[in-house]
mmCIF file of C-alpha atoms in Angstrom:
data_model
loop_
_atom_site.group_PDB
_atom_site.id
_atom_site.type_symbol
_atom_site.label_atom_id
_atom_site.label_comp_id
_atom_site.label_asym_id
_atom_site.label_seq_id
_atom_site.Cartn_x
_atom_site.Cartn_y
_atom_site.Cartn_z
ATOM 1 C CA MET A 9 75.044 21.160 147.142
ATOM 2 C CA GLY A 10 78.420 22.442 146.536
ATOM 3 C CA CYS A 11 79.495 25.441 147.149
ATOM 4 C CA PHE A 12 78.959 26.777 143.490
ATOM 5 C CA PHE A 13 75.264 26.623 143.932
ATOM 6 C CA SER A 14 74.881 28.674 147.417
ATOM 7 C CA LYS A 15 77.317 31.248 147.222
ATOM 8 C CA LYS A 16 74.308 33.467 148.490
ATOM 9 C CA SER A 17 74.252 31.665 151.373
ATOM 10 C CA ARG A 18 77.534 32.720 152.622
ATOM 11 C CA ARG A 19 76.190 36.280 152.918
ATOM 12 C CA LYS A 20 76.100 37.047 156.773
ATOM 13 C CA SER A 21 73.633 40.379 156.050
ATOM 14 C CA PRO A 22 71.997 43.002 153.464
ATOM 15 C CA LYS A 23 74.538 45.238 155.645
ATOM 16 C CA LYS A 24 77.600 42.914 154.554
ATOM 17 C CA ASP A 25 76.411 43.033 150.974
ATOM 18 C CA SER A 26 75.664 47.015 151.180
ATOM 19 C CA ALA A 27 79.254 47.242 152.323
ATOM 20 C CA LEU A 28 80.765 46.085 149.225
ATOM 21 C CA THR A 29 79.301 48.945 147.007
ATOM 22 C CA ASP A 30 80.190 52.729 146.672
ATOM 23 C CA GLY A 31 77.774 55.355 146.677
ATOM 24 C CA ASP A 32 77.251 55.233 143.003
ATOM 25 C CA GLY A 33 76.805 51.347 143.073
ATOM 26 C CA SER A 34 79.911 50.278 141.672
ATOM 27 C CA ALA A 35 81.791 47.898 143.634
ATOM 28 C CA THR A 36 85.522 49.170 144.468
ATOM 29 C CA GLY A 37 88.254 46.334 144.426
ATOM 30 C CA ASN A 38 89.602 47.690 148.021
ATOM 31 C CA ASP A 39 86.153 47.063 149.130
ATOM 32 C CA LEU A 40 86.155 43.324 148.464
ATOM 33 C CA PRO A 41 86.929 41.000 151.558
ATOM 34 C CA GLU A 42 89.377 38.775 151.162
ATOM 35 C CA THR A 43 87.447 35.380 152.105
ATOM 36 C CA ASN A 44 85.331 37.101 148.661
ATOM 37 C CA ASN A 45 88.205 37.435 146.611
ATOM 38 C CA THR A 46 88.842 33.760 147.269
ATOM 39 C CA ALA A 47 85.773 32.511 146.327
ATOM 40 C CA LEU A 48 86.089 34.266 142.992
ATOM 41 C CA GLY A 49 89.586 33.204 142.186
ATOM 42 C CA SER A 50 87.548 29.411 142.646
ATOM 43 C CA ASP A 51 84.827 30.641 140.484
ATOM 44 C CA SER A 52 87.464 31.771 137.576
ATOM 45 C CA ASN A 53 89.620 28.471 137.959
ATOM 46 C CA GLN A 54 86.374 26.069 137.546
ATOM 47 C CA GLU A 55 87.081 23.133 135.340
ATOM 48 C CA ALA A 56 85.014 23.069 131.892
ATOM 49 C CA PRO A 57 81.964 20.957 131.977
ATOM 50 C CA LYS A 58 82.647 17.279 130.564
ATOM 51 C CA GLN A 59 82.584 16.228 126.805
ATOM 52 C CA TYR A 60 80.416 13.473 125.806
ATOM 53 C CA SER A 61 80.307 11.677 122.964
ATOM 54 C CA TRP A 62 76.499 12.444 121.554
ATOM 55 C CA ASP A 63 78.208 16.402 122.401
ATOM 56 C CA LYS A 64 80.275 15.793 119.549
ATOM 57 C CA ARG A 65 78.307 14.485 117.352
ATOM 58 C CA GLU A 66 77.747 16.676 114.137
ATOM 59 C CA LYS A 67 74.556 18.598 113.806
ATOM 60 C CA VAL A 68 72.769 17.111 110.902
ATOM 61 C CA ASP A 69 69.584 18.981 108.659
ATOM 62 C CA PRO A 70 66.277 17.030 108.723
ATOM 63 C CA LYS A 71 65.796 18.471 104.813
ATOM 64 C CA ASP A 72 68.881 16.322 103.585
ATOM 65 C CA PHE A 73 67.170 13.488 104.825
ATOM 66 C CA MET A 74 64.100 14.081 102.728
ATOM 67 C CA LEU A 75 61.987 14.547 99.545
ATOM 68 C CA THR A 76 58.937 16.280 99.511
ATOM 69 C CA GLY A 77 56.701 17.986 97.621
ATOM 70 C CA LEU A 78 58.808 17.278 93.972
ATOM 71 C CA LYS A 79 57.566 17.456 90.315
ATOM 72 C CA ASN A 80 59.334 16.135 87.273
ATOM 73 C CA GLU A 81 62.266 16.021 88.724
ATOM 74 C CA THR A 82 65.625 13.360 88.649
ATOM 75 C CA VAL A 83 66.590 13.440 92.666
ATOM 76 C CA GLY A 84 68.024 11.192 95.230
ATOM 77 C CA ARG A 85 71.144 10.891 97.429
ATOM 78 C CA LEU A 86 74.734 9.347 96.366
ATOM 79 C CA PRO A 87 76.855 6.889 98.052
ATOM 80 C CA GLY A 88 78.038 7.968 101.607
ATOM 81 C CA LYS A 89 74.868 11.121 102.190
ATOM 82 C CA LEU A 90 72.735 8.745 104.596
ATOM 83 C CA ASN A 91 75.179 6.282 106.091
ATOM 84 C CA GLY A 92 72.534 4.268 107.865
ATOM 85 C CA GLN A 93 69.869 7.214 108.833
ATOM 86 C CA GLN A 94 66.261 7.130 107.984
ATOM 87 C CA PHE A 95 64.971 9.059 104.927
ATOM 88 C CA VAL A 96 61.373 10.396 104.244
ATOM 89 C CA ILE A 97 60.172 10.563 100.312
ATOM 90 C CA GLN A 98 56.717 12.043 100.065
ATOM 91 C CA ASP A 99 54.187 13.818 97.891
ATOM 92 C CA CYS A 100 56.159 13.507 94.726
ATOM 93 C CA GLU A 101 55.254 13.326 91.257
ATOM 94 C CA ASN A 102 56.161 12.158 88.189
ATOM 95 C CA CYS A 103 59.780 11.668 89.783
ATOM 96 C CA ASN A 104 62.717 9.686 89.198
ATOM 97 C CA ILE A 105 64.501 9.041 92.622
ATOM 98 C CA TYR A 106 67.486 6.880 93.379
ATOM 99 C CA VAL A 107 69.366 6.639 96.825
ATOM 100 C CA PHE A 108 72.399 4.874 96.694
ATOM 101 C CA ASP A 109 73.198 4.275 100.196
ATOM 102 C CA HIS A 110 72.612 2.332 102.625
ATOM 103 C CA SER A 111 69.164 3.418 105.577
ATOM 104 C CA ALA A 112 67.621 2.750 108.722
ATOM 105 C CA ILE A 113 63.931 3.181 107.521
ATOM 106 C CA ILE A 114 62.674 4.346 104.550
ATOM 107 C CA THR A 115 58.158 5.873 104.213
ATOM 108 C CA ILE A 116 57.267 6.958 100.879
ATOM 109 C CA ASP A 117 53.808 8.640 101.208
ATOM 110 C CA ASP A 118 51.802 10.152 98.833
ATOM 111 C CA CYS A 119 53.023 9.206 95.532
ATOM 112 C CA VAL A 120 52.178 9.267 92.055
ATOM 113 C CA ASN A 121 53.841 7.861 88.944
ATOM 114 C CA CYS A 122 57.331 7.666 90.285
ATOM 115 C CA ARG A 123 60.289 5.509 89.790
ATOM 116 C CA ILE A 124 62.217 4.718 93.106
ATOM 117 C CA MET A 125 65.375 2.419 93.680
ATOM 118 C CA LEU A 126 65.825 2.399 97.162
ATOM 119 C CA GLY A 127 69.876 1.364 98.497
ATOM 120 C CA PRO A 128 69.375 -1.427 101.067
ATOM 121 C CA VAL A 129 67.110 -0.966 104.013
ATOM 122 C CA LYS A 130 68.114 -2.073 107.452
ATOM 123 C CA GLY A 131 64.517 -2.015 108.780
ATOM 124 C CA SER A 132 60.996 -1.305 106.822
ATOM 125 C CA VAL A 133 60.435 0.061 103.942
ATOM 126 C CA PHE A 134 56.795 1.421 103.831
ATOM 127 C CA PHE A 135 54.022 2.776 100.905
ATOM 128 C CA ARG A 136 51.561 4.581 101.828
ATOM 129 C CA ASP A 137 49.060 5.664 99.629
ATOM 130 C CA CYS A 138 50.508 5.838 96.365
ATOM 131 C CA LYS A 139 50.066 5.437 93.187
ATOM 132 C CA ASP A 140 51.818 3.931 89.379
ATOM 133 C CA ILE A 141 54.897 3.108 91.088
ATOM 134 C CA LYS A 142 57.763 1.328 89.846
ATOM 135 C CA CYS A 143 60.866 0.418 92.059
ATOM 136 C CA VAL A 144 63.668 -1.642 93.357
ATOM 137 C CA VAL A 145 64.133 -2.213 96.867
ATOM 138 C CA ALA A 146 66.121 -4.278 99.342
ATOM 139 C CA CYS A 147 65.119 -4.384 102.531
ATOM 140 C CA GLN A 148 64.133 -6.539 106.427
ATOM 141 C CA GLN A 149 60.769 -5.718 105.687
ATOM 142 C CA PHE A 150 58.720 -4.209 103.031
ATOM 143 C CA ARG A 151 54.786 -3.220 104.151
ATOM 144 C CA THR A 152 51.756 -1.495 101.553
ATOM 145 C CA ARG A 153 49.044 0.144 102.430
ATOM 146 C CA ASP A 154 46.589 1.832 100.524
ATOM 147 C CA CYS A 155 48.431 1.632 97.393
ATOM 148 C CA LYS A 156 47.592 0.809 93.480
ATOM 149 C CA LYS A 157 49.489 -0.140 90.517
ATOM 150 C CA MET A 158 53.154 -0.911 92.166
ATOM 151 C CA ASP A 159 55.279 -2.982 89.552
ATOM 152 C CA VAL A 160 58.433 -3.928 92.575
ATOM 153 C CA PHE A 161 61.660 -5.753 92.267
ATOM 154 C CA LEU A 162 62.123 -7.060 95.579
ATOM 155 C CA CYS A 163 64.936 -8.504 98.265
ATOM 156 C CA CYS A 164 62.846 -8.821 101.356
ATOM 157 C CA ALA A 165 64.748 -10.664 103.915
ATOM 158 C CA THR A 166 60.939 -11.660 105.808
ATOM 159 C CA GLN A 167 57.594 -11.806 104.472
ATOM 160 C CA PRO A 168 56.590 -9.148 102.211
ATOM 161 C CA ILE A 169 52.861 -7.231 103.304
ATOM 162 C CA ILE A 170 50.536 -5.661 101.201
ATOM 163 C CA GLU A 171 47.617 -4.152 103.123
ATOM 164 C CA SER A 172 44.394 -2.667 101.099
ATOM 165 C CA SER A 173 46.709 -2.763 98.266
ATOM 166 C CA THR A 174 45.548 -4.042 94.918
ATOM 167 C CA GLY A 175 47.308 -3.835 91.339
ATOM 168 C CA MET A 176 50.833 -4.749 92.973
ATOM 169 C CA LYS A 177 53.393 -7.097 91.026
ATOM 170 C CA PHE A 178 56.451 -8.472 92.075
ATOM 171 C CA GLY A 179 59.634 -9.441 90.613
ATOM 172 C CA CYS A 180 62.938 -10.318 91.701
ATOM 173 C CA TYR A 181 65.596 -7.789 92.846
ATOM 174 C CA GLN A 182 68.497 -6.974 90.174
ATOM 175 C CA TYR A 183 70.915 -3.904 90.273
ATOM 176 C CA TYR A 184 74.458 -3.387 90.371
ATOM 177 C CA TYR A 185 76.441 -0.558 91.611
ATOM 178 C CA PRO A 186 80.099 -0.358 92.657
ATOM 179 C CA GLU A 187 79.444 0.249 96.683
ATOM 180 C CA LEU A 188 76.427 -2.137 96.547
ATOM 181 C CA ALA A 189 77.927 -5.353 97.747
ATOM 182 C CA PHE A 190 78.976 -3.027 101.038
ATOM 183 C CA HIS A 191 75.493 -1.303 101.652
ATOM 184 C CA PHE A 192 74.330 -4.859 102.016
ATOM 185 C CA LYS A 193 76.562 -5.985 104.436
ATOM 186 C CA ASP A 194 76.430 -2.416 106.240
ATOM 187 C CA ALA A 195 72.199 -2.878 106.557
ATOM 188 C CA GLY A 196 72.825 -6.239 108.184
ATOM 189 C CA LEU A 197 70.945 -8.001 105.175
ATOM 190 C CA SER A 198 72.482 -10.793 103.033
ATOM 191 C CA ILE A 199 71.988 -11.294 99.156
ATOM 192 C CA PHE A 200 71.028 -15.035 99.592
ATOM 193 C CA ASN A 201 67.877 -14.098 101.839
ATOM 194 C CA ASN A 202 64.960 -13.245 99.475
ATOM 195 C CA ASN A 203 61.362 -14.041 100.046
ATOM 196 C CA TRP A 204 60.558 -11.738 96.844
ATOM 197 C CA SER A 205 57.604 -13.845 95.754
ATOM 198 C CA ASN A 206 56.304 -15.207 99.044
ATOM 199 C CA ILE A 207 53.650 -12.240 99.682
ATOM 200 C CA HIS A 208 51.468 -12.274 101.994
ATOM 201 C CA ASP A 209 47.942 -10.426 101.625
ATOM 202 C CA PHE A 210 46.792 -8.637 104.728
ATOM 203 C CA THR A 211 43.532 -7.781 103.534
ATOM 204 C CA PRO A 212 42.294 -10.544 100.835
ATOM 205 C CA VAL A 213 39.382 -9.817 99.142
ATOM 206 C CA SER A 214 37.225 -12.995 97.644
ATOM 207 C CA GLY A 215 37.335 -13.668 94.101
ATOM 208 C CA GLU A 216 40.107 -11.287 93.637
ATOM 209 C CA THR A 217 43.925 -10.997 93.153
ATOM 210 C CA ASN A 218 45.252 -7.998 94.368
ATOM 211 C CA TRP A 219 48.911 -9.184 93.756
ATOM 212 C CA SER A 220 50.808 -11.436 91.060
ATOM 213 C CA LEU A 221 54.592 -11.809 89.826
ATOM 214 C CA LEU A 222 55.756 -10.117 86.827
ATOM 215 C CA PRO A 223 56.359 -11.834 83.501
ATOM 216 C CA GLU A 224 59.259 -14.072 83.901
ATOM 217 C CA GLY A 225 61.371 -12.454 80.870
ATOM 218 C CA ALA A 226 60.351 -9.097 82.110
ATOM 219 C CA VAL A 227 63.080 -6.609 80.616
ATOM 220 C CA PHE A 228 64.563 -4.597 83.866
ATOM 221 C CA LEU A 229 64.804 -0.856 81.996
ATOM 222 C CA GLU A 230 61.423 -0.590 80.980
ATOM 223 C CA TYR A 231 60.347 -0.303 84.490
ATOM 224 C CA MET A 232 63.230 1.121 86.332
ATOM 225 C CA PRO A 233 65.002 3.618 83.569
ATOM 226 C CA LEU A 234 68.846 4.595 84.363
ATOM 227 C CA PRO A 235 69.497 8.258 85.943
ATOM 228 C CA ASP A 236 69.335 11.392 83.312
ATOM 229 C CA PRO A 237 73.346 11.022 81.725
ATOM 230 C CA GLU A 238 72.676 14.829 82.860
ATOM 231 C CA SER A 239 72.026 14.308 86.540
ATOM 232 C CA GLU A 240 74.195 14.205 89.496
ATOM 233 C CA PHE A 241 74.311 10.428 89.009
ATOM 234 C CA LYS A 242 75.491 9.949 86.034
ATOM 235 C CA SER A 243 79.101 9.041 88.077
ATOM 236 C CA VAL A 244 77.594 6.348 89.559
ATOM 237 C CA ARG A 245 78.526 3.210 87.764
ATOM 238 C CA ILE A 246 75.307 0.941 87.018
ATOM 239 C CA SER A 247 74.083 -2.023 85.533
ATOM 240 C CA THR A 248 70.874 -3.897 85.209
ATOM 241 C CA GLU A 249 71.751 -6.985 83.838
ATOM 242 C CA ALA A 250 70.998 -10.326 85.605
ATOM 243 C CA SER A 251 74.435 -11.379 85.444
ATOM 244 C CA ARG A 252 75.993 -8.848 87.195
ATOM 245 C CA SER A 253 73.159 -8.700 90.099
ATOM 246 C CA ILE A 254 74.180 -8.362 93.844
ATOM 247 C CA VAL A 255 71.396 -10.523 94.797
ATOM 248 C CA PRO A 256 70.832 -13.879 92.241
ATOM 249 C CA MET A 257 68.237 -14.057 90.391
ATOM 250 C CA THR A 258 65.826 -16.873 91.357
ATOM 251 C CA LYS A 259 62.786 -18.412 90.187
ATOM 252 C CA GLY A 260 60.618 -17.796 93.284
ATOM 253 C CA GLY A 261 56.901 -19.221 93.644
ATOM 254 C CA ARG A 262 57.016 -19.749 89.868
ATOM 255 C CA ARG A 263 55.809 -23.065 88.337
ATOM 256 C CA THR A 264 59.069 -25.074 87.700
ATOM 257 C CA GLU A 265 59.463 -26.882 84.469
ATOM 258 C CA SER A 266 61.223 -30.515 85.927
ATOM 259 C CA GLU A 267 60.029 -32.296 88.726
ATOM 260 C CA GLU A 268 63.670 -32.745 90.070
ATOM 261 C CA SER A 269 65.745 -30.373 92.128
ATOM 262 C CA CYS A 270 68.696 -30.310 94.141
ATOM 263 C CA LEU A 271 70.232 -29.371 97.306
ATOM 264 C CA PHE A 272 73.485 -27.560 97.372
ATOM 265 C CA VAL A 273 75.185 -26.446 100.744
ATOM 266 C CA PHE A 274 77.694 -24.464 101.330
ATOM 267 C CA PHE A 275 79.224 -24.347 105.025
ATOM 268 C CA ALA A 276 81.053 -21.436 106.540
ATOM 269 C CA GLY A 277 84.668 -20.284 104.965
ATOM 270 C CA ASP A 278 86.406 -17.893 103.352
ATOM 271 C CA TYR A 279 85.126 -17.796 99.950
ATOM 272 C CA THR A 280 81.344 -18.997 101.078
ATOM 273 C CA THR A 281 79.862 -15.964 98.643
ATOM 274 C CA ALA A 282 82.054 -16.470 95.675
ATOM 275 C CA ASN A 283 81.715 -20.190 95.713
ATOM 276 C CA ALA A 284 77.948 -19.948 95.545
ATOM 277 C CA ARG A 285 78.353 -17.244 92.767
ATOM 278 C CA LYS A 286 80.254 -20.088 90.789
ATOM 279 C CA LEU A 287 78.145 -22.300 91.452
ATOM 280 C CA ILE A 288 75.066 -20.290 89.909
ATOM 281 C CA ASP A 289 76.978 -19.482 87.033
ATOM 282 C CA GLU A 290 77.951 -22.958 86.271
ATOM 283 C CA VAL A 291 74.243 -24.552 86.380
ATOM 284 C CA THR A 292 72.744 -21.608 84.587
ATOM 285 C CA THR A 293 75.283 -21.991 81.913
ATOM 286 C CA LYS A 294 74.299 -25.460 81.754
ATOM 287 C CA GLY A 295 70.479 -24.729 81.401
ATOM 288 C CA PHE A 296 69.765 -25.407 84.862
ATOM 289 C CA VAL A 297 67.605 -22.904 87.075
ATOM 290 C CA LEU A 298 67.827 -21.281 90.418
ATOM 291 C CA ILE A 299 64.514 -21.853 92.798
ATOM 292 C CA GLN A 300 65.398 -20.462 96.117
ATOM 293 C CA THR A 301 68.823 -19.172 98.539
ATOM 294 C CA LYS A 302 69.259 -19.024 101.791
ATOM 295 C CA GLU A 303 72.066 -18.078 104.371
ATOM 296 C CA VAL A 304 71.231 -19.360 108.180
ATOM 297 C CA SER A 305 72.724 -20.792 111.339
ATOM 298 C CA MET A 306 72.096 -24.418 111.906
ATOM 299 C CA ARG A 307 72.945 -26.184 116.039
ATOM 300 C CA LEU A 308 73.484 -29.414 116.335
ATOM 301 C CA GLU A 309 70.015 -30.289 116.331
ATOM 302 C CA ASP A 310 69.176 -29.009 113.083
ATOM 303 C CA VAL A 311 71.864 -30.647 111.600
ATOM 304 C CA ASN A 312 70.647 -34.015 112.729
ATOM 305 C CA ARG A 313 67.284 -32.952 111.749
ATOM 306 C CA VAL A 314 68.048 -31.815 108.059
ATOM 307 C CA PHE A 315 70.789 -33.737 107.119
ATOM 308 C CA GLN A 316 70.256 -37.215 109.082
ATOM 309 C CA ASN A 317 71.943 -39.842 107.861
ATOM 310 C CA ASN A 318 74.836 -37.340 106.786
ATOM 311 C CA ALA A 319 74.730 -35.229 110.138
ATOM 312 C CA GLU A 320 77.886 -36.606 111.632
ATOM 313 C CA SER A 321 80.134 -35.480 108.874
ATOM 314 C CA LEU A 322 78.619 -31.962 108.864
ATOM 315 C CA THR A 323 78.697 -31.346 112.454
ATOM 316 C CA GLU A 324 81.803 -30.022 113.322
ATOM 317 C CA TRP A 325 81.501 -27.655 110.051
ATOM 318 C CA ILE A 326 78.408 -25.774 111.336
ATOM 319 C CA THR A 327 80.733 -23.968 113.918
ATOM 320 C CA LYS A 328 82.249 -21.751 111.532
ATOM 321 C CA GLY A 329 79.476 -19.514 110.666
ATOM 322 C CA PRO A 330 76.157 -19.428 108.723
ATOM 323 C CA VAL A 331 75.845 -21.727 105.977
ATOM 324 C CA VAL A 332 74.470 -21.239 102.179
ATOM 325 C CA ALA A 333 72.172 -23.031 100.717
ATOM 326 C CA LEU A 334 70.620 -23.220 97.089
ATOM 327 C CA GLU A 335 67.734 -24.977 95.568
ATOM 328 C CA LEU A 336 68.485 -26.356 91.993
ATOM 329 C CA ASN A 337 66.425 -27.373 89.524
ATOM 330 C CA GLY A 338 65.901 -29.080 86.518
ATOM 331 C CA ASP A 339 66.021 -32.893 84.589
ATOM 332 C CA GLY A 340 69.619 -34.158 85.399
ATOM 333 C CA VAL A 341 70.665 -31.738 87.819
ATOM 334 C CA VAL A 342 71.340 -33.790 90.671
ATOM 335 C CA GLU A 343 74.191 -35.697 88.623
ATOM 336 C CA ALA A 344 75.389 -32.009 86.733
ATOM 337 C CA CYS A 345 75.859 -30.962 90.638
ATOM 338 C CA ARG A 346 77.909 -33.674 91.704
ATOM 339 C CA SER A 347 80.014 -33.667 88.715
ATOM 340 C CA ILE A 348 80.362 -29.752 89.771
ATOM 341 C CA ALA A 349 81.272 -30.103 93.192
ATOM 342 C CA ASN A 350 83.860 -32.630 92.451
ATOM 343 C CA GLU A 351 85.539 -31.002 89.426
ATOM 344 C CA VAL A 352 85.276 -27.423 90.789
ATOM 345 C CA PHE A 353 84.999 -27.415 94.254
ATOM 346 C CA ASN A 354 86.752 -30.568 95.280
ATOM 347 C CA GLY A 355 88.041 -30.115 99.024
ATOM 348 C CA THR A 356 85.274 -27.293 99.775
ATOM 349 C CA LYS A 357 82.717 -27.772 102.828
ATOM 350 C CA LEU A 358 80.006 -28.621 100.908
ATOM 351 C CA PHE A 359 76.721 -30.991 100.722
ATOM 352 C CA VAL A 360 74.841 -32.118 98.041
ATOM 353 C CA SER A 361 72.060 -34.422 97.317
ATOM 354 C CA GLU A 362 73.318 -38.116 96.656
ATOM 355 C CA SER A 363 70.357 -38.623 93.942
ATOM 356 C CA LYS A 364 66.966 -37.575 92.730
ATOM 357 C CA ASN A 365 65.344 -40.452 94.656
ATOM 358 C CA THR A 366 66.335 -38.509 98.123
ATOM 359 C CA SER A 367 66.725 -34.810 96.470
ATOM 360 C CA SER A 368 63.243 -33.805 96.839
ATOM 361 C CA ARG A 369 63.420 -34.413 100.688
ATOM 362 C CA ASP A 370 66.594 -32.747 101.207
ATOM 363 C CA VAL A 371 65.087 -29.495 99.342
ATOM 364 C CA ASP A 372 61.794 -29.893 101.408
ATOM 365 C CA ASN A 373 63.894 -30.790 105.102
ATOM 366 C CA PHE A 374 66.580 -27.587 104.476
ATOM 367 C CA PHE A 375 64.001 -25.035 103.816
ATOM 368 C CA ASN A 376 61.433 -26.186 105.942
ATOM 369 C CA PHE A 377 63.536 -25.344 108.606
ATOM 370 C CA ALA A 378 65.456 -22.355 107.164
ATOM 371 C CA ASP A 379 61.797 -20.722 106.907
ATOM 372 C CA MET A 380 60.847 -21.614 110.715
ATOM 373 C CA GLN A 381 64.421 -20.142 112.001
ATOM 374 C CA MET A 382 63.262 -17.112 110.110
ATOM 375 C CA GLY A 383 59.910 -16.766 111.119
ATOM 376 C CA LEU A 384 58.714 -16.971 107.577
#
């Protein structure tokens, strides 16, 4: 080791040490050997320890990242308070909880009769031993265990899983606040990848149904109220209108009224998301229904398999980034979509089913590919 860790080894003998003190045991400057003065000088000029990035991180209080043991309160976190950290909610009763920020993982344990709004979660949201819960959740993974009577407005990138849970009802996510689009991006979630109705029951019971879909005409505010005007969240501008929802409202697994569907695909560009939203507005105004959406990356072999006869003209477009695909439904939807493509999106990189005779095949080819790509 270096000299800073071995000064004692430089002392010749106990007699040498005793020469450094006078009779009353105190050291005298005149008695110090010159060599030791040099050594002390080198100690005083020793460099400060190096500072690393993790040494400079601001210390956090764990209490800022949990809500526990609350009753009859309106609580939560404002934008910018979590910034991607983990969060815990536990042992709360009859509370309105609003988390207006993105986070890494959220666990909710032993809560009863609560209304919970969670901003986008990069990883998993896990409810355990909860009862009579109404919630709005956007996440990568959603799971419940030992829960009863939950109404969930959900945006989930993967297949939601329930385990030993009963009375579970699901609807499509619908919510807006000004920072929400940025929070989705920070959490690495796509607003177009929502499997809210594709539930997997890990513990099914023969002859019983542990989950179902909320009524299509469910009034959101009857499930999830706005924050109290006197609360700390009064400054957050919230909208629960389906037309303003960051996540597109999809019909999901509900039965369709028409046998005619159309595949509409936007290839990567500067305005892909805006174009998809505009298309949704155009078709829903005409009375057609949005069934599902997906945002996925494609390789050359994927294009050949999905688009078949049209693949050659589309291969160069997949190199720019992921595609956004929409399934639209209703009598006459193919003709309407082709008309919208020509009138509204002329010059935009896109694909639209050519006829209702091939449109069902187009839809199946693309969304089967997308589900396999995402491991669904």
